[in-house]
Short mmCIF file of C-alpha atoms and ligand atoms in Angstrom, two decimals:
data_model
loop_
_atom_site.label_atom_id
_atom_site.label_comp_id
_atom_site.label_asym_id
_atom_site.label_seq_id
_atom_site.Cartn_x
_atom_site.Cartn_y
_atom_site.Cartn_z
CA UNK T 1 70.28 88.79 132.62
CA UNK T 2 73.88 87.51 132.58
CA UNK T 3 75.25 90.43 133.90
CA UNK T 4 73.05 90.72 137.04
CA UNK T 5 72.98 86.62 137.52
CA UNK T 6 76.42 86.61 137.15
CA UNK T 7 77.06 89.60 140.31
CA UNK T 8 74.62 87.89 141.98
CA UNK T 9 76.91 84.56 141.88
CA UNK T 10 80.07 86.42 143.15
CA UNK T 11 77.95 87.95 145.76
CA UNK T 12 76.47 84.51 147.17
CA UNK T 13 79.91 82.95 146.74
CA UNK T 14 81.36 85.96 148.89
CA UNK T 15 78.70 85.35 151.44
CA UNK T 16 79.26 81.54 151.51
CA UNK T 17 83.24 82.10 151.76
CA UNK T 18 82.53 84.27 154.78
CA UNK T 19 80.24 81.33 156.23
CA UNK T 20 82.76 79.36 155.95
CA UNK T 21 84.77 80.95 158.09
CA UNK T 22 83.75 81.24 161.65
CA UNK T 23 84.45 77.31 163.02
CA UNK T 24 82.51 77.53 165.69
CA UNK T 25 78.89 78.67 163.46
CA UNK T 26 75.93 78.10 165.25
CA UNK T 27 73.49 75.03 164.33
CA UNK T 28 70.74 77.70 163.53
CA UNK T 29 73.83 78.90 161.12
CA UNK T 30 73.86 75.64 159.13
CA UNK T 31 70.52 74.79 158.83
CA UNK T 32 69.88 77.91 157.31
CA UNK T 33 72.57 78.25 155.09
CA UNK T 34 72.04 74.91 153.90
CA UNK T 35 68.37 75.88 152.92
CA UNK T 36 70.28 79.07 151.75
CA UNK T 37 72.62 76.68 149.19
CA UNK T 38 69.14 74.15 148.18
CA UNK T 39 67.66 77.49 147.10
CA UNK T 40 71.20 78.64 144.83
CA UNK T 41 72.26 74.99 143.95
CA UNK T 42 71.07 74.91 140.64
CA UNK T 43 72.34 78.56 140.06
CA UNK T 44 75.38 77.83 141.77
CA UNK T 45 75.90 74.49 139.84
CA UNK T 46 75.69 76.63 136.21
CA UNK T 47 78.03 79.26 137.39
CA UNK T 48 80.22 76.46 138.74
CA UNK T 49 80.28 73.96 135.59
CA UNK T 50 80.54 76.85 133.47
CA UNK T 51 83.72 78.19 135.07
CA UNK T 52 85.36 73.94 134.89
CA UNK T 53 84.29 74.68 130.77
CA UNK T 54 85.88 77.97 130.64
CA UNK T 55 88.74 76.74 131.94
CA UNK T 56 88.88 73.74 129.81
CA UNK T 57 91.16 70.44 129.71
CA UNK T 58 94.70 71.07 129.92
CA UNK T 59 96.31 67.16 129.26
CA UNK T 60 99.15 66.33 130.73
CA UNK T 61 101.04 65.47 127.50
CA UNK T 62 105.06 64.72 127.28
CA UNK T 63 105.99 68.16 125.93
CA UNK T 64 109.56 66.62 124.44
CA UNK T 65 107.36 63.93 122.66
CA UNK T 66 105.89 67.17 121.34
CA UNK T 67 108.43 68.88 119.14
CA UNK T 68 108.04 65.73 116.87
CA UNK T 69 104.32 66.32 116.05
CA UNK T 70 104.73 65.44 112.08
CA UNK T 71 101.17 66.27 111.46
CA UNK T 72 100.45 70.13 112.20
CA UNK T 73 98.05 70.20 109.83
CA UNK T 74 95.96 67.62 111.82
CA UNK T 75 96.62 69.30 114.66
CA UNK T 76 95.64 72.89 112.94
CA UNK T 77 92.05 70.91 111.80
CA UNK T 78 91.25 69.60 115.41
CA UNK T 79 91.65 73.33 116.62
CA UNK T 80 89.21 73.97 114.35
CA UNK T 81 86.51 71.27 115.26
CA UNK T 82 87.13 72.15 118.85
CA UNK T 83 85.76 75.53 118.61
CA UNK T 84 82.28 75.26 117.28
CA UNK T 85 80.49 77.89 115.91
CA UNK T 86 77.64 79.47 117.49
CA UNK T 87 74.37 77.98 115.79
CA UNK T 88 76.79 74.51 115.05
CA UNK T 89 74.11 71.62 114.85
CA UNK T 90 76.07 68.83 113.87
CA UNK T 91 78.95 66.72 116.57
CA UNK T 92 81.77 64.79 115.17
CA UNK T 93 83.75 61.52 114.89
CA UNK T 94 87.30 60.96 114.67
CA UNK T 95 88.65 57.25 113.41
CA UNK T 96 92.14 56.04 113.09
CA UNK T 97 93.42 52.55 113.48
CA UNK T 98 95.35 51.70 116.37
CA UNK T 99 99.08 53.81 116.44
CA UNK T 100 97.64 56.68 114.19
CA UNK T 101 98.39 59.22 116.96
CA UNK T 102 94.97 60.33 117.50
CA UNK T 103 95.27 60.83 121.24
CA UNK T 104 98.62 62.73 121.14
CA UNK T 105 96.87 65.17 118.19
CA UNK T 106 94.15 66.18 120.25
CA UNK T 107 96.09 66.43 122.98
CA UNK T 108 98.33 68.54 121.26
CA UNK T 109 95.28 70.55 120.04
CA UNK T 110 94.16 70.94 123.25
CA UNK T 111 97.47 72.22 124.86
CA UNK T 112 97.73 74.81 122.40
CA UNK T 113 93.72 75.76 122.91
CA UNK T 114 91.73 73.87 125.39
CA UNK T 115 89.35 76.58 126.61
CA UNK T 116 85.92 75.24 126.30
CA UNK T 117 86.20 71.97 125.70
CA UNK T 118 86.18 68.89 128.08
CA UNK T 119 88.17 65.88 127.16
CA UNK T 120 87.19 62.85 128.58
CA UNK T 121 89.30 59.19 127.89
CA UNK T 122 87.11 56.18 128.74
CA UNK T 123 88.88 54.33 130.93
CA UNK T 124 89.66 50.48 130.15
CA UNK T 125 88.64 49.43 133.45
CA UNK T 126 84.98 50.75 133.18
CA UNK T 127 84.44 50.71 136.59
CA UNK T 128 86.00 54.00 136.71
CA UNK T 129 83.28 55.71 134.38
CA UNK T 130 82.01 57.52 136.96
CA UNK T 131 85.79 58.64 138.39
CA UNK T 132 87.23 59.76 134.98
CA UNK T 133 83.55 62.14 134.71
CA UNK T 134 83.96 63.56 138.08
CA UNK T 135 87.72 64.56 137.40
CA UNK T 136 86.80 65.93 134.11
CA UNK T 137 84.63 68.12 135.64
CA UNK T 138 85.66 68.51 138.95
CA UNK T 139 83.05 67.31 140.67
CA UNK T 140 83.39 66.57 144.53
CA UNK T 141 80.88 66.02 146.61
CA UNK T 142 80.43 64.21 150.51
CA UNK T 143 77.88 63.44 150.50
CA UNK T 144 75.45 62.39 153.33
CA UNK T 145 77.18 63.22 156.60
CA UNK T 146 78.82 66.16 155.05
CA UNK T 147 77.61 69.20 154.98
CA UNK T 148 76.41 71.07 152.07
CA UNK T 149 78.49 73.84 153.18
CA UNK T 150 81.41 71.68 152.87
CA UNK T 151 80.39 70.76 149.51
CA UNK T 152 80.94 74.25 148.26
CA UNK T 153 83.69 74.66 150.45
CA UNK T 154 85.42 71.73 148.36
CA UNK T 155 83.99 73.26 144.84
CA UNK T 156 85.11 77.06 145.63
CA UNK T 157 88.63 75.66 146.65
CA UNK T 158 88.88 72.56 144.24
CA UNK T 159 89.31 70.58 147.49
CA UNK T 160 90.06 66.79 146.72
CA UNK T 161 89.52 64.31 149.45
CA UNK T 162 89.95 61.24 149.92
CA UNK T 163 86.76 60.49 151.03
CA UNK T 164 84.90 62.35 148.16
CA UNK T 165 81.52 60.24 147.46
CA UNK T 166 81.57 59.19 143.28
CA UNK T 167 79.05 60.47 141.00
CA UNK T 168 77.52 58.25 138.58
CA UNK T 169 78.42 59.80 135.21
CA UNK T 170 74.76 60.18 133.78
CA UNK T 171 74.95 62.65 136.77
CA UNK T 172 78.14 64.57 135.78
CA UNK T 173 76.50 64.94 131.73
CA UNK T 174 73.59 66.47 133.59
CA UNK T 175 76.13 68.59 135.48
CA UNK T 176 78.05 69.72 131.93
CA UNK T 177 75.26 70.67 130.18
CA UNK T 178 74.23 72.82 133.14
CA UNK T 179 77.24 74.11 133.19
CA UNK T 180 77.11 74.50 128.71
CA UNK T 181 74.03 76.47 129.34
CA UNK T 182 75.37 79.59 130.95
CA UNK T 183 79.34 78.92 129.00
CA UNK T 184 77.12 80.04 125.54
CA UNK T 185 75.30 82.69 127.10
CA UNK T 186 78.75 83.89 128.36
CA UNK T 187 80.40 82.86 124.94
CA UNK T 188 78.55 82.12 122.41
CA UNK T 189 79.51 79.61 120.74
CA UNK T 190 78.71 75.93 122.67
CA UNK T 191 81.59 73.78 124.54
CA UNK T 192 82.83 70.69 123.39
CA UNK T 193 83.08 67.65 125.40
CA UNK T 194 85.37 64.82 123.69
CA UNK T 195 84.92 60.85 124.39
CA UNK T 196 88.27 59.28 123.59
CA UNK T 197 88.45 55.51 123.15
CA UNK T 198 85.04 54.90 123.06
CA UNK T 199 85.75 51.43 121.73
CA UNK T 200 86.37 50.50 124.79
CA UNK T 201 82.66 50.55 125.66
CA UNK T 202 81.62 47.87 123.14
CA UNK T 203 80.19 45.71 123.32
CA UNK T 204 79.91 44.77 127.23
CA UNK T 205 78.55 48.72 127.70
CA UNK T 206 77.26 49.78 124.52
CA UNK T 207 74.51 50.86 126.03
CA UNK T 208 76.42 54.16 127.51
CA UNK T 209 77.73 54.47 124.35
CA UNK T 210 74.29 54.74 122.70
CA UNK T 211 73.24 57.39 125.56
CA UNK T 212 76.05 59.25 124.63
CA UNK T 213 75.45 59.38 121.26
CA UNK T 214 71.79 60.11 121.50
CA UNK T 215 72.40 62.86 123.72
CA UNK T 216 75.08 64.40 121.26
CA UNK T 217 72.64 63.94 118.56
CA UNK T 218 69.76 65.97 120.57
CA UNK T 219 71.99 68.78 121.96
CA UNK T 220 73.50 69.08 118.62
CA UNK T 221 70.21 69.57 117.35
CA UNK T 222 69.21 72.14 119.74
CA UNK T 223 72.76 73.80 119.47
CA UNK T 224 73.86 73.23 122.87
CA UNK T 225 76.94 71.27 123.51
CA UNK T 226 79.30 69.58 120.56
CA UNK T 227 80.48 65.95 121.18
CA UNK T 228 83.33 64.57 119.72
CA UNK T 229 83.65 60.89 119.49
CA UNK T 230 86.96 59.26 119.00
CA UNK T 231 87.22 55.65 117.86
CA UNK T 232 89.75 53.36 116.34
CA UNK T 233 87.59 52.46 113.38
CA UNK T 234 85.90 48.61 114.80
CA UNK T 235 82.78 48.19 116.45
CA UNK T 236 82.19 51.36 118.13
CA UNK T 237 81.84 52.96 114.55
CA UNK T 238 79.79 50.13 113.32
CA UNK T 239 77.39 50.43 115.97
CA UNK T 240 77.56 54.57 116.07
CA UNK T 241 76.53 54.10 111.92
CA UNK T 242 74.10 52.06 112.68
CA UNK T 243 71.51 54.28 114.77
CA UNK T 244 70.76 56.06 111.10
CA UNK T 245 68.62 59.13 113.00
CA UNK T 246 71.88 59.52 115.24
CA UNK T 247 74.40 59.46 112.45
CA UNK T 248 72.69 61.95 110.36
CA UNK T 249 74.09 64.79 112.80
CA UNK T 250 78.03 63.50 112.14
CA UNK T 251 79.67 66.15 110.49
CA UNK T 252 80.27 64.51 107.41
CA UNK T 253 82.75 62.97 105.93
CA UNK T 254 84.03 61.42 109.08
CA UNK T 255 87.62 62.54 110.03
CA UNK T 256 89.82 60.14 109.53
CA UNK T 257 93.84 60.25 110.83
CA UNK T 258 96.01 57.45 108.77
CA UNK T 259 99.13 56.22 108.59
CA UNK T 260 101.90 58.15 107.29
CA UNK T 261 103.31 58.17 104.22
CA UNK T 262 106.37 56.78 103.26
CA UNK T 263 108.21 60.36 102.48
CA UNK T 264 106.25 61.40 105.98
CA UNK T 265 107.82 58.62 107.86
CA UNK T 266 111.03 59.30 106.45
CA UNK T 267 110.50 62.94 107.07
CA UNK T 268 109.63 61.97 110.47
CA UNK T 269 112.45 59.76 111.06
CA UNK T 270 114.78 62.03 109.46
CA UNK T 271 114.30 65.60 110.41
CA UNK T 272 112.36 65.07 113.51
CA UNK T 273 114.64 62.38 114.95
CA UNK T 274 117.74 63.00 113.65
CA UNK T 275 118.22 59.17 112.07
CA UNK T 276 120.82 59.95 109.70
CA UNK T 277 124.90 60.18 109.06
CA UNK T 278 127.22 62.00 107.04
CA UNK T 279 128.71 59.59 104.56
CA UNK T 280 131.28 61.21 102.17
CA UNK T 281 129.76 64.58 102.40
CA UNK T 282 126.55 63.32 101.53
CA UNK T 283 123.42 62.88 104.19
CA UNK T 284 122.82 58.86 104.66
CA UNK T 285 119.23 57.82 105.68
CA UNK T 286 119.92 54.16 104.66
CA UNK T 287 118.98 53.27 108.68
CA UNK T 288 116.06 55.60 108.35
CA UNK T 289 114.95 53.69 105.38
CA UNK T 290 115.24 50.47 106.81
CA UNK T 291 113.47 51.05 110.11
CA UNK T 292 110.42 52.31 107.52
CA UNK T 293 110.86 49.29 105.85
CA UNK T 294 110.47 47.63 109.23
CA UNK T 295 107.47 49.19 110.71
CA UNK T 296 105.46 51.15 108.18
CA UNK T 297 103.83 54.42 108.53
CA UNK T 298 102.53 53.63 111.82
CA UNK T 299 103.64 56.58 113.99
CA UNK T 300 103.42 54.92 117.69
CA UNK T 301 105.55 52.12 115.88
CA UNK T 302 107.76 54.52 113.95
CA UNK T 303 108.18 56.44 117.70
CA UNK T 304 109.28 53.33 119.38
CA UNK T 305 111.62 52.00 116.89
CA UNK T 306 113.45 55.73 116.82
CA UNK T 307 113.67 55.74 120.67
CA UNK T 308 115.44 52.13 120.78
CA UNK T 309 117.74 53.46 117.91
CA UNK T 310 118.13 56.59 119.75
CA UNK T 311 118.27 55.71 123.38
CA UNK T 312 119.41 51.91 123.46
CA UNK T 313 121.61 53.09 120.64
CA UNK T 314 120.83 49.60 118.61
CA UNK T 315 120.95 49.40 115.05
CA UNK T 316 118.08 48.70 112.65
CA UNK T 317 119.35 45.62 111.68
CA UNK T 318 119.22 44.73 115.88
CA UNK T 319 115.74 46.44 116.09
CA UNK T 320 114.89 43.84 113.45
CA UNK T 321 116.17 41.02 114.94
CA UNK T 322 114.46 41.47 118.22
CA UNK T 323 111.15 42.10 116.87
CA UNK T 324 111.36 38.65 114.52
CA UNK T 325 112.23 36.99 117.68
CA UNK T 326 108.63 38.27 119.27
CA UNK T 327 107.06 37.52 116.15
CA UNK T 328 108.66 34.17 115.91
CA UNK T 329 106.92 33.40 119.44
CA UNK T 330 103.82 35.02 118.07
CA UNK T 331 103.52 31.98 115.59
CA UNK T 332 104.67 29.22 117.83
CA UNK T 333 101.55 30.11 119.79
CA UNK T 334 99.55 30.42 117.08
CA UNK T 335 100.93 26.84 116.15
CA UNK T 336 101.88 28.19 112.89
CA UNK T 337 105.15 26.90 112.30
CA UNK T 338 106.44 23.69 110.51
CA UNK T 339 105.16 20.26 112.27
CA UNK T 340 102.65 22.45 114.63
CA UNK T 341 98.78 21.75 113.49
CA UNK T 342 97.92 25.38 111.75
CA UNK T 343 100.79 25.05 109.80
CA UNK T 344 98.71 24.74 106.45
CA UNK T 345 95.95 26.57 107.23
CA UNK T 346 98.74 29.15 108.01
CA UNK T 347 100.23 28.86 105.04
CA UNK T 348 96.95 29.00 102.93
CA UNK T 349 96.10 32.41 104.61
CA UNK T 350 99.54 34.13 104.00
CA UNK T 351 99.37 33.24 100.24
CA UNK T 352 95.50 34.94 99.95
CA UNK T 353 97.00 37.89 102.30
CA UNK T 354 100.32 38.31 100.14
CA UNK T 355 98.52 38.41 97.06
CA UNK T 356 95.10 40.03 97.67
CA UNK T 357 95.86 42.03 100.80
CA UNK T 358 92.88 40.89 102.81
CA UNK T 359 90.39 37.40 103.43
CA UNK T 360 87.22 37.15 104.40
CA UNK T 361 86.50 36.10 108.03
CA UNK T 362 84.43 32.95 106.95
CA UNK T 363 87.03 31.68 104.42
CA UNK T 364 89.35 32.49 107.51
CA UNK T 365 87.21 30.08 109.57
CA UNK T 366 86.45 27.34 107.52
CA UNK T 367 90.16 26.78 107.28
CA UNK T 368 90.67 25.57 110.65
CA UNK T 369 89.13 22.89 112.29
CA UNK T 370 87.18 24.57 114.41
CA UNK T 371 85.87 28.38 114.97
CA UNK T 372 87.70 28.60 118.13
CA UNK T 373 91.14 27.64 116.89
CA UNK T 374 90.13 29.90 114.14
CA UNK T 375 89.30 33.03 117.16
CA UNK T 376 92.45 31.49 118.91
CA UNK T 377 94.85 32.45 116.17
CA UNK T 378 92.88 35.84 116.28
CA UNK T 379 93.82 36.88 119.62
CA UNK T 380 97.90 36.88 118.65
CA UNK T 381 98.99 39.30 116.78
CA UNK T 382 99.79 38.26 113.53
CA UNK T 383 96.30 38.67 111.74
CA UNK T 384 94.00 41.36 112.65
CA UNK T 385 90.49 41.10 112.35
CA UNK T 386 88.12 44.24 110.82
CA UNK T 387 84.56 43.24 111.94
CA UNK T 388 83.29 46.30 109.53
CA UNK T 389 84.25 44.56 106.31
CA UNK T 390 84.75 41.10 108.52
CA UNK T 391 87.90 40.68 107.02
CA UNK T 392 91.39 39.39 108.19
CA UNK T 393 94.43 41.88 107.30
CA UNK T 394 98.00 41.00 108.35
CA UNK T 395 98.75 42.89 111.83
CA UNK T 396 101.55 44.45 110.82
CA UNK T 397 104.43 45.65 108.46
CA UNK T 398 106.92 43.93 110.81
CA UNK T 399 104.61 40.56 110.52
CA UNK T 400 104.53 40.67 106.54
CA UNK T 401 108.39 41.49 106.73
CA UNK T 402 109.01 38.62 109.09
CA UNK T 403 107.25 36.56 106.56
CA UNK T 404 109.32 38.07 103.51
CA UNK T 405 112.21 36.95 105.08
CA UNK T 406 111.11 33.39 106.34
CA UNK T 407 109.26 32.95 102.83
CA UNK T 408 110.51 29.66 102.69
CA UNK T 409 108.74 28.23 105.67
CA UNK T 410 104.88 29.81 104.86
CA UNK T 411 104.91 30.60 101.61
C1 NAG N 1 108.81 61.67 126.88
O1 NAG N 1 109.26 61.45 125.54
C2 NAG N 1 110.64 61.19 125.43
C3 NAG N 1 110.98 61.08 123.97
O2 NAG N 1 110.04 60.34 123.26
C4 NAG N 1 110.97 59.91 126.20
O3 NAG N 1 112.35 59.66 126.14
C5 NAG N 1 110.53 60.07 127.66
O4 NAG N 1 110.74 58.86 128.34
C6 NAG N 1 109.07 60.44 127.72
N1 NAG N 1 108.70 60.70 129.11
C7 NAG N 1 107.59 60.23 129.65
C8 NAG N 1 107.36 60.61 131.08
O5 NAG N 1 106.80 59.53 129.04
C1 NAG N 2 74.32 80.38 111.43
O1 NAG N 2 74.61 81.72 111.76
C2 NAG N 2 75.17 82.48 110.71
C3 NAG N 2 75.47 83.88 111.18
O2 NAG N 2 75.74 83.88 112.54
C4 NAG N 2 74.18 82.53 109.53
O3 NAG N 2 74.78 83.22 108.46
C5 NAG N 2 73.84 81.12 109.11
O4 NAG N 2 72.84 81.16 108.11
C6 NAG N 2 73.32 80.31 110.28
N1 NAG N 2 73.13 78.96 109.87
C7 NAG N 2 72.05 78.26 110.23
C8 NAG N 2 72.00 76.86 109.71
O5 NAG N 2 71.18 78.70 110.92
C1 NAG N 3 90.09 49.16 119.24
O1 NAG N 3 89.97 49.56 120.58
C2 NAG N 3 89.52 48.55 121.44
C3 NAG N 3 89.37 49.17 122.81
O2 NAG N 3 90.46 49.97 123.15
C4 NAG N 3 90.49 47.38 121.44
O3 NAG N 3 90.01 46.35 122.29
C5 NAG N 3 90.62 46.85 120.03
O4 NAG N 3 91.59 45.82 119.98
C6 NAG N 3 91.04 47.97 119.11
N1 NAG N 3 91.07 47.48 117.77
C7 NAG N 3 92.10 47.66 116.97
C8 NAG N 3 91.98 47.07 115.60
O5 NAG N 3 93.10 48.26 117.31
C1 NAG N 4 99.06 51.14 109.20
O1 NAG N 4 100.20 50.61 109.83
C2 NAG N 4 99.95 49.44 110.59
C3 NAG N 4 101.22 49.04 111.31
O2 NAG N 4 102.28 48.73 110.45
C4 NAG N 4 99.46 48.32 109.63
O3 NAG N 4 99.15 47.17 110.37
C5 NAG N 4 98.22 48.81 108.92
O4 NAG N 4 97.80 47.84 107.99
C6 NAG N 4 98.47 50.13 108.22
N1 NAG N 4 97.21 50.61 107.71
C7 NAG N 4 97.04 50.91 106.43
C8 NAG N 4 95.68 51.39 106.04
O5 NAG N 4 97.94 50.81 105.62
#
């Protein structure tokens, strides 16, 4: 059945190449090729999905940023998730807090291996849903005044025009798992199809989010496409745990990508970077150390402090300096500072944070004089808020060192 479907494909699409040629085909020509294509759309449409599968995402990632991957093993595990097995009837979820490096890893995965699977990054401006589907899949169309001729024209050849119409992307899921169909008859084992950044759907489109995750939950069931949902650990997970029948086809537990450790950072900063002199004979990682001490395990922080050492060729103790001075603006916004009116509520928070690590949101509140001022102080970024535990954490290892240092003032 594959076989023959599959010669009769090449044969049609030999057919419709030669149609395509003549420019000066007859009306008669059109009209009946066009009733020629309605008749081999939908077999056209599998053979065509299923060849944008098989040839899978290839990101565009920043090959030197590459070679400083400190987490093959992560890398070696997402290889693994992307290549389902062939009666596979559970899809996954991947969490990280902000900075983890969960974009670059799966990027990384997918350079390495990204037959089969179709990564798609939600876009922050969600207006351009339906454009990030239709370039995930290749999917052109013009669509009225066009003819259908010119739609497969602009399929067979990848075409991209400026004048392509968009289609919505409850269309192009349609259009994947057409395409999934005949990719695990071929294969046998189902594609994967990757939402990345999914937070950004909540909560003004959650409802996309809960069609996608339905949808992963039924073809998971019946075995024929694997989502993987990527999410940085806030509301999108809440709400994802929260449809129970959904969630029981997670792959559990949950994969979750963390900070570094202190001897990985190091490592990182180290080996991978090269942040380290000869002193005496003996290998000096003092800076190395204190650019840890700045930033923490974070690797998007760790990356940009090792480029401005690197490139700009500034010292830690510079790197430090600079970032207090955004952090010191940080508070005088927040109207945390001596004299400004958060001052003790500020203080009050720091001494709960320092000693217990976290407060609870409505604690949090109650200490201002209003909710707002309270959701004010929010949107800087000294405190971040986790609305799964609804607690408040300090933003970052810079902020808590900033606060070390000006202990004094807050504390
Ligand atoms: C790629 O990464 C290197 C090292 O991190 C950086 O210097 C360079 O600017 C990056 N290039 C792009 C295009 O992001
Ligand atoms: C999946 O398939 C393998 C062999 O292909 C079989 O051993 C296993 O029992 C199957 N699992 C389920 C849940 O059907
Ligand atoms: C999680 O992602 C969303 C969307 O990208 C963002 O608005 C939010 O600030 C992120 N949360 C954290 C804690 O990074
Ligand atoms: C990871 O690092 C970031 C940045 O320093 C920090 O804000 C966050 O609290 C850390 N997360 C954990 C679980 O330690």
């Amino acid at each position: 059945m594959t076989k023959k479907s599959k010669t009769n494909n090449k044969s049609t699409l030999q057919s419709l190449k030669q149609l395509l040629i003549p420019i000066k085909i007859s009306i008669g020509g059109f009209i009946l090729a066009d009733i020629f294509y309605t008749l081999y759309q939908d077999k056209f449409d599998k053979y065509y999905f299923s060849k944008v599968i098989e040839k899978g995402t290839q990101p565009k990632v920043n090959i030197s940023s590459l070679q400083y991957i400190s987490q093959p093993e992560i890398v070696e595990h997402f290889k693994r998730i992307f290549k389902p097995y062939k009666n596979q009837s559970l899809y996954h979820v991947i969490c990280g807090e902000r900075g983890t490096g969960k974009t670059t890893l799966i990027k990384t995965a997918l350079k390495e291996d990204g037959q089969g699977v179709i990564y798609i990054n939600i876009p922050t401006n969600l207006n351009k849903l339906d454009e990030t589907f239709n370039k995930a899949l290749k999917n052109f169309k013009i669509l009225p005044s066009g003819s259908l001729l010119k739609q497969i024209a602009q399929k067979i050849l990848y075409f991209k025009t400026n004048s392509k119409t968009v289609i919505k992307w409850e269309d192009n899921l349609e259009a994947f798992k057409n395409g999934a169909k005949r990719y695990k008859m071929k294969h046998g084992n189902p594609p994967v199809i990757i939402y990345d950044n999914v937070d950004r759907l909540v909560p003004k489109h959650a409802e996309v989010l809960n069609i996608l995750q339905e949808d992963a939950k039924d073809n998971a069931d019946d075995m024929k496409y694997i989502a993987v949902f990527v999410s940085n650990k806030t509301s999108a997970l809440k709400r994802m745990k929260a449809r129970t029948n959904a969630w029981t086809r997670v792959s559990k537990p949950v994969v979750e990508i963390n900070n570094l450790s202190k001897e990985e950072s190091i490592n990182y900063l180290v080996n991978k970077r090269g942040i380290k002199t000869m002193k005496e004979g003996k290998i000096d990682i003092t800076e190395a150390e204190k650019l840890y001490e700045l930033v923490g395990g974070c690797i998007m922080d760790l990356e940009a402090v090792a480029d401005e050492f690197l490139n700009l060729k500034q010292s830690s103790e510079e790197i430090k300096q600079q970032k207090f001075i955004e952090i010191d603006n940080e508070f005088n916004i927040a109207k945390l500072h001596k004299n400004q009116p958060n001052h003790e509520a500020g203080k009050h928070i720091i001494k709960t944070l320092n000693s217990n690590g976290m407060l609870d949101y409505l604690t949090y509140s109650k200490l201002f004089n209003n909710p707002e001022e309270a959701n004010k102080v929010l949107e800087t970024n000294i405190f971040a808020y986790n609305p799964i535990k609804n607690i408040i954490t300090f933003n970052s290892r810079a902020i808590e060192c900033y606060i070390r240092e000006n202990a004094g003032i807050f504390i």
